mmCIF file with all atom_site columns, C-alpha atoms and ligand atoms in Angstrom:
data_model
loop_
_atom_site.group_PDB
_atom_site.id
_atom_site.type_symbol
_atom_site.label_atom_id
_atom_site.label_alt_id
_atom_site.label_comp_id
_atom_site.label_asym_id
_atom_site.label_entity_id
_atom_site.label_seq_id
_atom_site.pdbx_PDB_ins_code
_atom_site.Cartn_x
_atom_site.Cartn_y
_atom_site.Cartn_z
_atom_site.occupancy
_atom_site.B_iso_or_equiv
_atom_site.pdbx_formal_charge
_atom_site.auth_seq_id
_atom_site.auth_comp_id
_atom_site.auth_asym_id
_atom_site.auth_atom_id
_atom_site.pdbx_PDB_model_num
ATOM   1   C  CA  . MET N 1 1   ? -9.220  -25.241 -24.121 1.00 0.00 ? 189 MET N CA  1
ATOM   2   C  CA  . ASN N 1 2   ? -8.374  -21.545 -23.784 1.00 0.00 ? 190 ASN N CA  1
ATOM   3   C  CA  . THR N 1 3   ? -8.732  -19.777 -27.111 1.00 0.00 ? 191 THR N CA  1
ATOM   4   C  CA  . ILE N 1 4   ? -9.291  -16.133 -26.255 1.00 0.00 ? 192 ILE N CA  1
ATOM   5   C  CA  . ARG N 1 5   ? -6.022  -14.225 -26.499 1.00 0.00 ? 193 ARG N CA  1
ATOM   6   C  CA  . ILE N 1 6   ? -4.872  -11.258 -24.424 1.00 0.00 ? 194 ILE N CA  1
ATOM   7   C  CA  . ALA N 1 7   ? -1.620  -9.480  -25.356 1.00 0.00 ? 195 ALA N CA  1
ATOM   8   C  CA  . VAL N 1 8   ? 0.429   -8.520  -22.291 1.00 0.00 ? 196 VAL N CA  1
ATOM   9   C  CA  . SER N 1 9   ? 3.596   -6.476  -21.847 1.00 0.00 ? 197 SER N CA  1
ATOM   10  C  CA  . ALA N 1 10  ? 6.168   -9.225  -21.469 1.00 0.00 ? 198 ALA N CA  1
ATOM   11  C  CA  . CYS N 1 11  ? 7.751   -7.841  -18.272 1.00 0.00 ? 199 CYS N CA  1
ATOM   12  C  CA  . LEU N 1 12  ? 4.384   -8.274  -16.490 1.00 0.00 ? 200 LEU N CA  1
ATOM   13  C  CA  . LEU N 1 13  ? 4.535   -12.004 -17.267 1.00 0.00 ? 201 LEU N CA  1
ATOM   14  C  CA  . GLY N 1 14  ? 7.912   -12.331 -15.573 1.00 0.00 ? 202 GLY N CA  1
ATOM   15  C  CA  . GLU N 1 15  ? 10.115  -12.029 -18.663 1.00 0.00 ? 203 GLU N CA  1
ATOM   16  C  CA  . ARG N 1 16  ? 13.404  -10.255 -17.934 1.00 0.00 ? 204 ARG N CA  1
ATOM   17  C  CA  . VAL N 1 17  ? 13.060  -7.753  -20.750 1.00 0.00 ? 205 VAL N CA  1
ATOM   18  C  CA  . ARG N 1 18  ? 13.156  -4.432  -18.907 1.00 0.00 ? 206 ARG N CA  1
ATOM   19  C  CA  . TYR N 1 19  ? 15.953  -1.895  -19.573 1.00 0.00 ? 207 TYR N CA  1
ATOM   20  C  CA  . ASP N 1 20  ? 17.529  -2.866  -16.235 1.00 0.00 ? 208 ASP N CA  1
ATOM   21  C  CA  . GLY N 1 21  ? 17.381  -6.580  -16.989 1.00 0.00 ? 209 GLY N CA  1
ATOM   22  C  CA  . LYS N 1 22  ? 14.582  -7.135  -14.501 1.00 0.00 ? 210 LYS N CA  1
ATOM   23  C  CA  . GLU N 1 23  ? 10.927  -8.090  -14.772 1.00 0.00 ? 211 GLU N CA  1
ATOM   24  C  CA  . LYS N 1 24  ? 7.680   -6.860  -13.208 1.00 0.00 ? 212 LYS N CA  1
ATOM   25  C  CA  . ARG N 1 25  ? 5.711   -10.054 -12.703 1.00 0.00 ? 213 ARG N CA  1
ATOM   26  C  CA  . HIS N 1 26  ? 2.110   -9.236  -11.733 1.00 0.00 ? 214 HIS N CA  1
ATOM   27  C  CA  . ALA N 1 27  ? 0.460   -12.043 -9.757  1.00 0.00 ? 215 ALA N CA  1
ATOM   28  C  CA  . LEU N 1 28  ? -3.166  -11.191 -10.569 1.00 0.00 ? 216 LEU N CA  1
ATOM   29  C  CA  . ILE N 1 29  ? -2.434  -10.863 -14.267 1.00 0.00 ? 217 ILE N CA  1
ATOM   30  C  CA  . MET N 1 30  ? -0.552  -14.167 -14.279 1.00 0.00 ? 218 MET N CA  1
ATOM   31  C  CA  . GLN N 1 31  ? -3.717  -15.834 -12.911 1.00 0.00 ? 219 GLN N CA  1
ATOM   32  C  CA  . LEU N 1 32  ? -5.530  -14.928 -16.151 1.00 0.00 ? 220 LEU N CA  1
ATOM   33  C  CA  . ALA N 1 33  ? -3.531  -17.721 -17.831 1.00 0.00 ? 221 ALA N CA  1
ATOM   34  C  CA  . ASP N 1 34  ? -6.052  -20.151 -16.336 1.00 0.00 ? 222 ASP N CA  1
ATOM   35  C  CA  . GLU N 1 35  ? -8.746  -18.742 -18.623 1.00 0.00 ? 223 GLU N CA  1
ATOM   36  C  CA  . PHE N 1 36  ? -6.961  -17.022 -21.491 1.00 0.00 ? 224 PHE N CA  1
ATOM   37  C  CA  . VAL N 1 37  ? -3.993  -17.360 -23.778 1.00 0.00 ? 225 VAL N CA  1
ATOM   38  C  CA  . LEU N 1 38  ? -1.568  -14.642 -22.601 1.00 0.00 ? 226 LEU N CA  1
ATOM   39  C  CA  . GLN N 1 39  ? 0.602   -13.456 -25.455 1.00 0.00 ? 227 GLN N CA  1
ATOM   40  C  CA  . ALA N 1 40  ? 3.783   -11.720 -24.292 1.00 0.00 ? 228 ALA N CA  1
ATOM   41  C  CA  . ILE N 1 41  ? 4.905   -8.724  -26.276 1.00 0.00 ? 229 ILE N CA  1
ATOM   42  C  CA  . CYS N 1 42  ? 7.876   -6.397  -25.643 1.00 0.00 ? 230 CYS N CA  1
ATOM   43  C  CA  . PRO N 1 43  ? 8.224   -3.710  -28.317 1.00 0.00 ? 231 PRO N CA  1
ATOM   44  C  CA  . GLU N 1 44  ? 11.685  -2.588  -27.211 1.00 0.00 ? 232 GLU N CA  1
ATOM   45  C  CA  . VAL N 1 45  ? 13.154  -6.075  -27.452 1.00 0.00 ? 233 VAL N CA  1
ATOM   46  C  CA  . ALA N 1 46  ? 11.218  -6.684  -30.673 1.00 0.00 ? 234 ALA N CA  1
ATOM   47  C  CA  . ILE N 1 47  ? 12.968  -3.768  -32.409 1.00 0.00 ? 235 ILE N CA  1
ATOM   48  C  CA  . GLY N 1 48  ? 16.338  -5.255  -31.500 1.00 0.00 ? 236 GLY N CA  1
ATOM   49  C  CA  . LEU N 1 49  ? 17.294  -3.465  -28.266 1.00 0.00 ? 237 LEU N CA  1
ATOM   50  C  CA  . GLY N 1 50  ? 19.272  -5.615  -25.831 1.00 0.00 ? 238 GLY N CA  1
ATOM   51  C  CA  . THR N 1 51  ? 18.611  -6.368  -22.185 1.00 0.00 ? 239 THR N CA  1
ATOM   52  C  CA  . PRO N 1 52  ? 19.864  -4.562  -20.214 1.00 0.00 ? 240 PRO N CA  1
ATOM   53  C  CA  . ARG N 1 53  ? 19.854  -1.404  -22.355 1.00 0.00 ? 241 ARG N CA  1
ATOM   54  C  CA  . ALA N 1 54  ? 20.060  2.363   -21.969 1.00 0.00 ? 242 ALA N CA  1
ATOM   55  C  CA  . PRO N 1 55  ? 16.762  3.748   -20.571 1.00 0.00 ? 243 PRO N CA  1
ATOM   56  C  CA  . VAL N 1 56  ? 14.682  6.102   -22.711 1.00 0.00 ? 244 VAL N CA  1
ATOM   57  C  CA  . GLN N 1 57  ? 12.146  8.749   -21.772 1.00 0.00 ? 245 GLN N CA  1
ATOM   58  C  CA  . LEU N 1 58  ? 9.462   10.683  -23.651 1.00 0.00 ? 246 LEU N CA  1
ATOM   59  C  CA  . VAL N 1 59  ? 10.507  14.154  -24.760 1.00 0.00 ? 247 VAL N CA  1
ATOM   60  C  CA  . ALA N 1 60  ? 8.255   16.772  -26.370 1.00 0.00 ? 248 ALA N CA  1
ATOM   61  C  CA  . SER N 1 61  ? 9.868   18.177  -29.517 1.00 0.00 ? 249 SER N CA  1
ATOM   62  C  CA  . SER N 1 62  ? 8.931   20.271  -32.510 1.00 0.00 ? 250 SER N CA  1
ATOM   63  C  CA  . THR N 1 63  ? 8.346   17.036  -34.423 1.00 0.00 ? 251 THR N CA  1
ATOM   64  C  CA  . GLY N 1 64  ? 6.078   15.566  -31.762 1.00 0.00 ? 252 GLY N CA  1
ATOM   65  C  CA  . ILE N 1 65  ? 6.714   13.291  -28.780 1.00 0.00 ? 253 ILE N CA  1
ATOM   66  C  CA  . ARG N 1 66  ? 9.893   11.246  -29.095 1.00 0.00 ? 254 ARG N CA  1
ATOM   67  C  CA  . ALA N 1 67  ? 11.456  8.428   -27.087 1.00 0.00 ? 255 ALA N CA  1
ATOM   68  C  CA  . CYS N 1 68  ? 15.083  9.465   -26.450 1.00 0.00 ? 256 CYS N CA  1
ATOM   69  C  CA  . GLY N 1 69  ? 17.917  8.221   -24.251 1.00 0.00 ? 257 GLY N CA  1
ATOM   70  C  CA  . VAL N 1 70  ? 17.865  9.548   -20.673 1.00 0.00 ? 258 VAL N CA  1
ATOM   71  C  CA  . SER N 1 71  ? 21.605  10.077  -20.566 1.00 0.00 ? 259 SER N CA  1
ATOM   72  C  CA  . ASP N 1 72  ? 22.107  10.185  -24.362 1.00 0.00 ? 260 ASP N CA  1
ATOM   73  C  CA  . PRO N 1 73  ? 19.509  12.456  -26.001 1.00 0.00 ? 261 PRO N CA  1
ATOM   74  C  CA  . GLY N 1 74  ? 20.976  11.451  -29.382 1.00 0.00 ? 262 GLY N CA  1
ATOM   75  C  CA  . LEU N 1 75  ? 19.523  7.997   -28.932 1.00 0.00 ? 263 LEU N CA  1
ATOM   76  C  CA  . ASP N 1 76  ? 16.082  8.100   -30.533 1.00 0.00 ? 264 ASP N CA  1
ATOM   77  C  CA  . ILE N 1 77  ? 14.002  4.918   -30.912 1.00 0.00 ? 265 ILE N CA  1
ATOM   78  C  CA  . SER N 1 78  ? 10.766  6.680   -31.912 1.00 0.00 ? 266 SER N CA  1
ATOM   79  C  CA  . GLU N 1 79  ? 10.559  5.680   -35.544 1.00 0.00 ? 267 GLU N CA  1
ATOM   80  C  CA  . ARG N 1 80  ? 11.414  2.051   -34.839 1.00 0.00 ? 268 ARG N CA  1
ATOM   81  C  CA  . ILE N 1 81  ? 8.848   1.728   -32.054 1.00 0.00 ? 269 ILE N CA  1
ATOM   82  C  CA  . GLN N 1 82  ? 6.119   3.384   -34.108 1.00 0.00 ? 270 GLN N CA  1
ATOM   83  C  CA  . ALA N 1 83  ? 6.872   1.268   -37.169 1.00 0.00 ? 271 ALA N CA  1
ATOM   84  C  CA  . TYR N 1 84  ? 6.724   -1.871  -35.001 1.00 0.00 ? 272 TYR N CA  1
ATOM   85  C  CA  . ALA N 1 85  ? 3.402   -0.764  -33.509 1.00 0.00 ? 273 ALA N CA  1
ATOM   86  C  CA  . GLN N 1 86  ? 1.970   -0.143  -36.979 1.00 0.00 ? 274 GLN N CA  1
ATOM   87  C  CA  . MET N 1 87  ? 3.089   -3.627  -37.992 1.00 0.00 ? 275 MET N CA  1
ATOM   88  C  CA  . GLN N 1 88  ? 1.426   -5.138  -34.889 1.00 0.00 ? 276 GLN N CA  1
ATOM   89  C  CA  . CYS N 1 89  ? -1.902  -3.440  -35.466 1.00 0.00 ? 277 CYS N CA  1
ATOM   90  C  CA  . GLU N 1 90  ? -3.085  -6.160  -37.796 1.00 0.00 ? 278 GLU N CA  1
ATOM   91  C  CA  . ALA N 1 91  ? -1.647  -9.076  -35.793 1.00 0.00 ? 279 ALA N CA  1
ATOM   92  C  CA  . LEU N 1 92  ? -3.194  -7.817  -32.545 1.00 0.00 ? 280 LEU N CA  1
ATOM   93  C  CA  . GLN N 1 93  ? -6.654  -7.925  -34.025 1.00 0.00 ? 281 GLN N CA  1
ATOM   94  C  CA  . ALA N 1 94  ? -6.533  -11.610 -33.127 1.00 0.00 ? 282 ALA N CA  1
ATOM   95  C  CA  . CYS N 1 95  ? -6.473  -10.570 -29.455 1.00 0.00 ? 283 CYS N CA  1
ATOM   96  C  CA  . ALA N 1 96  ? -9.545  -9.637  -27.417 1.00 0.00 ? 284 ALA N CA  1
ATOM   97  C  CA  . GLY N 1 97  ? -7.661  -7.387  -25.015 1.00 0.00 ? 285 GLY N CA  1
ATOM   98  C  CA  . MET N 1 98  ? -4.344  -5.942  -24.086 1.00 0.00 ? 286 MET N CA  1
ATOM   99  C  CA  . ILE N 1 99  ? -2.613  -5.293  -20.752 1.00 0.00 ? 287 ILE N CA  1
ATOM   100 C  CA  . LEU N 1 100 ? 0.208   -2.764  -20.776 1.00 0.00 ? 288 LEU N CA  1
ATOM   101 C  CA  . LYS N 1 101 ? 2.940   -1.769  -18.356 1.00 0.00 ? 289 LYS N CA  1
ATOM   102 C  CA  . SER N 1 102 ? 2.299   1.628   -16.821 1.00 0.00 ? 290 SER N CA  1
ATOM   103 C  CA  . ARG N 1 103 ? 4.807   4.508   -17.010 1.00 0.00 ? 291 ARG N CA  1
ATOM   104 C  CA  . SER N 1 104 ? 6.849   2.901   -19.802 1.00 0.00 ? 292 SER N CA  1
ATOM   105 C  CA  . PRO N 1 105 ? 7.944   5.191   -22.693 1.00 0.00 ? 293 PRO N CA  1
ATOM   106 C  CA  . SER N 1 106 ? 6.765   2.414   -25.004 1.00 0.00 ? 294 SER N CA  1
ATOM   107 C  CA  . CYS N 1 107 ? 3.883   0.652   -23.199 1.00 0.00 ? 295 CYS N CA  1
ATOM   108 C  CA  . GLY N 1 108 ? 2.404   3.277   -20.864 1.00 0.00 ? 296 GLY N CA  1
ATOM   109 C  CA  . LEU N 1 109 ? -1.234  4.115   -21.425 1.00 0.00 ? 297 LEU N CA  1
ATOM   110 C  CA  . GLY N 1 110 ? -1.576  7.727   -20.322 1.00 0.00 ? 298 GLY N CA  1
ATOM   111 C  CA  . SER N 1 111 ? 0.758   7.347   -17.335 1.00 0.00 ? 299 SER N CA  1
ATOM   112 C  CA  . THR N 1 112 ? 4.172   7.889   -18.856 1.00 0.00 ? 300 THR N CA  1
ATOM   113 C  CA  . PRO N 1 113 ? 6.117   10.993  -17.741 1.00 0.00 ? 301 PRO N CA  1
ATOM   114 C  CA  . LEU N 1 114 ? 6.655   13.514  -20.519 1.00 0.00 ? 302 LEU N CA  1
ATOM   115 C  CA  . PHE N 1 115 ? 9.677   15.847  -20.376 1.00 0.00 ? 303 PHE N CA  1
ATOM   116 C  CA  . ASP N 1 116 ? 10.750  19.001  -22.135 1.00 0.00 ? 304 ASP N CA  1
ATOM   117 C  CA  . SER N 1 117 ? 14.209  19.426  -23.714 1.00 0.00 ? 305 SER N CA  1
ATOM   118 C  CA  . GLN N 1 118 ? 15.559  20.536  -20.318 1.00 0.00 ? 306 GLN N CA  1
ATOM   119 C  CA  . SER N 1 119 ? 14.438  17.276  -18.702 1.00 0.00 ? 307 SER N CA  1
ATOM   120 C  CA  . ARG N 1 120 ? 11.630  18.979  -16.758 1.00 0.00 ? 308 ARG N CA  1
ATOM   121 C  CA  . GLN N 1 121 ? 8.507   16.887  -16.487 1.00 0.00 ? 309 GLN N CA  1
ATOM   122 C  CA  . THR N 1 122 ? 5.616   18.668  -18.157 1.00 0.00 ? 310 THR N CA  1
ATOM   123 C  CA  . GLY N 1 123 ? 2.864   16.044  -17.946 1.00 0.00 ? 311 GLY N CA  1
ATOM   124 C  CA  . LEU N 1 124 ? 1.868   12.494  -18.720 1.00 0.00 ? 312 LEU N CA  1
ATOM   125 C  CA  . SER N 1 125 ? 1.412   10.746  -22.064 1.00 0.00 ? 313 SER N CA  1
ATOM   126 C  CA  . ASP N 1 126 ? 0.883   7.426   -23.793 1.00 0.00 ? 314 ASP N CA  1
ATOM   127 C  CA  . GLY N 1 127 ? 4.034   5.494   -24.575 1.00 0.00 ? 315 GLY N CA  1
ATOM   128 C  CA  . LEU N 1 128 ? 4.769   5.452   -28.294 1.00 0.00 ? 316 LEU N CA  1
ATOM   129 C  CA  . PHE N 1 129 ? 3.779   1.811   -28.832 1.00 0.00 ? 317 PHE N CA  1
ATOM   130 C  CA  . ALA N 1 130 ? 0.553   2.073   -26.777 1.00 0.00 ? 318 ALA N CA  1
ATOM   131 C  CA  . GLY N 1 131 ? -0.393  5.391   -28.357 1.00 0.00 ? 319 GLY N CA  1
ATOM   132 C  CA  . GLN N 1 132 ? -0.154  4.003   -31.858 1.00 0.00 ? 320 GLN N CA  1
ATOM   133 C  CA  . LEU N 1 133 ? -2.212  0.945   -30.918 1.00 0.00 ? 321 LEU N CA  1
ATOM   134 C  CA  . ARG N 1 134 ? -4.855  3.120   -29.297 1.00 0.00 ? 322 ARG N CA  1
ATOM   135 C  CA  . LYS N 1 135 ? -5.266  4.864   -32.670 1.00 0.00 ? 323 LYS N CA  1
ATOM   136 C  CA  . CYS N 1 136 ? -5.383  1.796   -34.880 1.00 0.00 ? 324 CYS N CA  1
ATOM   137 C  CA  . LEU N 1 137 ? -7.344  -0.490  -32.530 1.00 0.00 ? 325 LEU N CA  1
ATOM   138 C  CA  . PRO N 1 138 ? -9.796  1.935   -30.830 1.00 0.00 ? 326 PRO N CA  1
ATOM   139 C  CA  . ASP N 1 139 ? -12.236 -0.835  -29.843 1.00 0.00 ? 327 ASP N CA  1
ATOM   140 C  CA  . LEU N 1 140 ? -9.706  -3.207  -28.297 1.00 0.00 ? 328 LEU N CA  1
ATOM   141 C  CA  . PRO N 1 141 ? -10.062 -3.306  -24.485 1.00 0.00 ? 329 PRO N CA  1
ATOM   142 C  CA  . MET N 1 142 ? -6.740  -1.955  -23.208 1.00 0.00 ? 330 MET N CA  1
ATOM   143 C  CA  . VAL N 1 143 ? -5.692  -1.415  -19.591 1.00 0.00 ? 331 VAL N CA  1
ATOM   144 C  CA  . GLU N 1 144 ? -2.545  -0.783  -17.554 1.00 0.00 ? 332 GLU N CA  1
ATOM   145 C  CA  . ASP N 1 145 ? -1.285  -3.136  -14.887 1.00 0.00 ? 333 ASP N CA  1
ATOM   146 C  CA  . SER N 1 146 ? -1.727  -0.375  -12.303 1.00 0.00 ? 334 SER N CA  1
ATOM   147 C  CA  . ALA N 1 147 ? -5.492  -0.500  -12.884 1.00 0.00 ? 335 ALA N CA  1
ATOM   148 C  CA  . LEU N 1 148 ? -5.697  -4.249  -12.234 1.00 0.00 ? 336 LEU N CA  1
ATOM   149 C  CA  . ASN N 1 149 ? -4.796  -4.420  -8.580  1.00 0.00 ? 337 ASN N CA  1
ATOM   150 C  CA  . THR N 1 150 ? -8.095  -5.740  -7.249  1.00 0.00 ? 338 THR N CA  1
ATOM   151 C  CA  . ASN N 1 151 ? -10.191 -8.741  -8.120  1.00 0.00 ? 339 ASN N CA  1
ATOM   152 C  CA  . ASP N 1 152 ? -13.077 -6.422  -9.046  1.00 0.00 ? 340 ASP N CA  1
ATOM   153 C  CA  . ALA N 1 153 ? -10.900 -4.553  -11.533 1.00 0.00 ? 341 ALA N CA  1
ATOM   154 C  CA  . ILE N 1 154 ? -9.739  -7.834  -13.063 1.00 0.00 ? 342 ILE N CA  1
ATOM   155 C  CA  . ALA N 1 155 ? -13.378 -9.032  -13.303 1.00 0.00 ? 343 ALA N CA  1
ATOM   156 C  CA  . GLU N 1 156 ? -14.417 -5.840  -15.066 1.00 0.00 ? 344 GLU N CA  1
ATOM   157 C  CA  . PHE N 1 157 ? -11.592 -6.137  -17.601 1.00 0.00 ? 345 PHE N CA  1
ATOM   158 C  CA  . VAL N 1 158 ? -12.335 -9.816  -18.171 1.00 0.00 ? 346 VAL N CA  1
ATOM   159 C  CA  . ALA N 1 159 ? -15.981 -8.950  -18.920 1.00 0.00 ? 347 ALA N CA  1
ATOM   160 C  CA  . ARG N 1 160 ? -14.840 -6.404  -21.529 1.00 0.00 ? 348 ARG N CA  1
ATOM   161 C  CA  . VAL N 1 161 ? -12.523 -8.997  -23.086 1.00 0.00 ? 349 VAL N CA  1
ATOM   162 C  CA  . ARG N 1 162 ? -15.292 -11.586 -23.270 1.00 0.00 ? 350 ARG N CA  1
ATOM   163 C  CA  . ARG N 1 163 ? -17.688 -9.102  -24.901 1.00 0.00 ? 351 ARG N CA  1
ATOM   164 C  CA  . ARG N 1 164 ? -15.046 -8.237  -27.479 1.00 0.00 ? 352 ARG N CA  1
ATOM   165 C  CA  . ALA N 1 165 ? -14.354 -11.947 -28.153 1.00 0.00 ? 353 ALA N CA  1
ATOM   166 C  CA  . GLN N 1 166 ? -18.080 -12.559 -28.779 1.00 0.00 ? 354 GLN N CA  1
ATOM   167 C  CA  . ARG N 1 167 ? -18.238 -9.737  -31.322 1.00 0.00 ? 355 ARG N CA  1
ATOM   168 C  CA  . CYS N 1 168 ? -15.243 -11.075 -33.322 1.00 0.00 ? 356 CYS N CA  1
HETATM 169 S  S1  . SF4 G 2 .   ? 7.269   -1.976  -20.407 1.00 0.00 ? 519 SF4 G S1  1
HETATM 170 FE FE1 . SF4 G 2 .   ? 6.999   -2.679  -22.513 1.00 0.00 ? 519 SF4 G FE1 1
HETATM 171 S  S2  . SF4 G 2 .   ? 8.928   -2.112  -23.544 1.00 0.00 ? 519 SF4 G S2  1
HETATM 172 FE FE2 . SF4 G 2 .   ? 9.297   -2.013  -21.353 1.00 0.00 ? 519 SF4 G FE2 1
HETATM 173 S  S3  . SF4 G 2 .   ? 10.135  -4.018  -20.802 1.00 0.00 ? 519 SF4 G S3  1
HETATM 174 FE FE3 . SF4 G 2 .   ? 7.924   -4.116  -20.440 1.00 0.00 ? 519 SF4 G FE3 1
HETATM 175 S  S4  . SF4 G 2 .   ? 7.100   -4.915  -22.369 1.00 0.00 ? 519 SF4 G S4  1
HETATM 176 FE FE4 . SF4 G 2 .   ? 9.188   -4.213  -22.808 1.00 0.00 ? 519 SF4 G FE4 1
#
């Protein structure tokens, strides 16, 4: 019986939770269900946002990086996402790894476009959910979907997950 858990951004498992009502099923990641328990997690739906919903982007501000509406800068989900991530830090200790959707303002792991107040892209950042988890779970193997596009990359991640599971 599979007992080792990997948390996965829900859209990568084919759940229609994206802002546009679509999903981003990832065939190689789905195959991991043969060996592991894949636990779907979508922070934006978890904080009560609907599907579809207004898209948000990361914006650098004097109070730090915030997740604000693309067409409505007054929409700001930063506090809710960070509070949810903080809440999940303890629960996710039961997982031996995490796979996150690249470029997402919540889930991205270093790949999410960061904008200034004039909507000019200034760089890349962690999404707010992923960034918080990186801080509170520094030893948890975490990877983006975009880094799992070959069988070798999957095998390397699986080895990290198994090592983590043995230590716990
Ligand atoms: S990237 Fe993250 S927040 Fe966006 S739909 Fe997928 S799981 Fe939800």
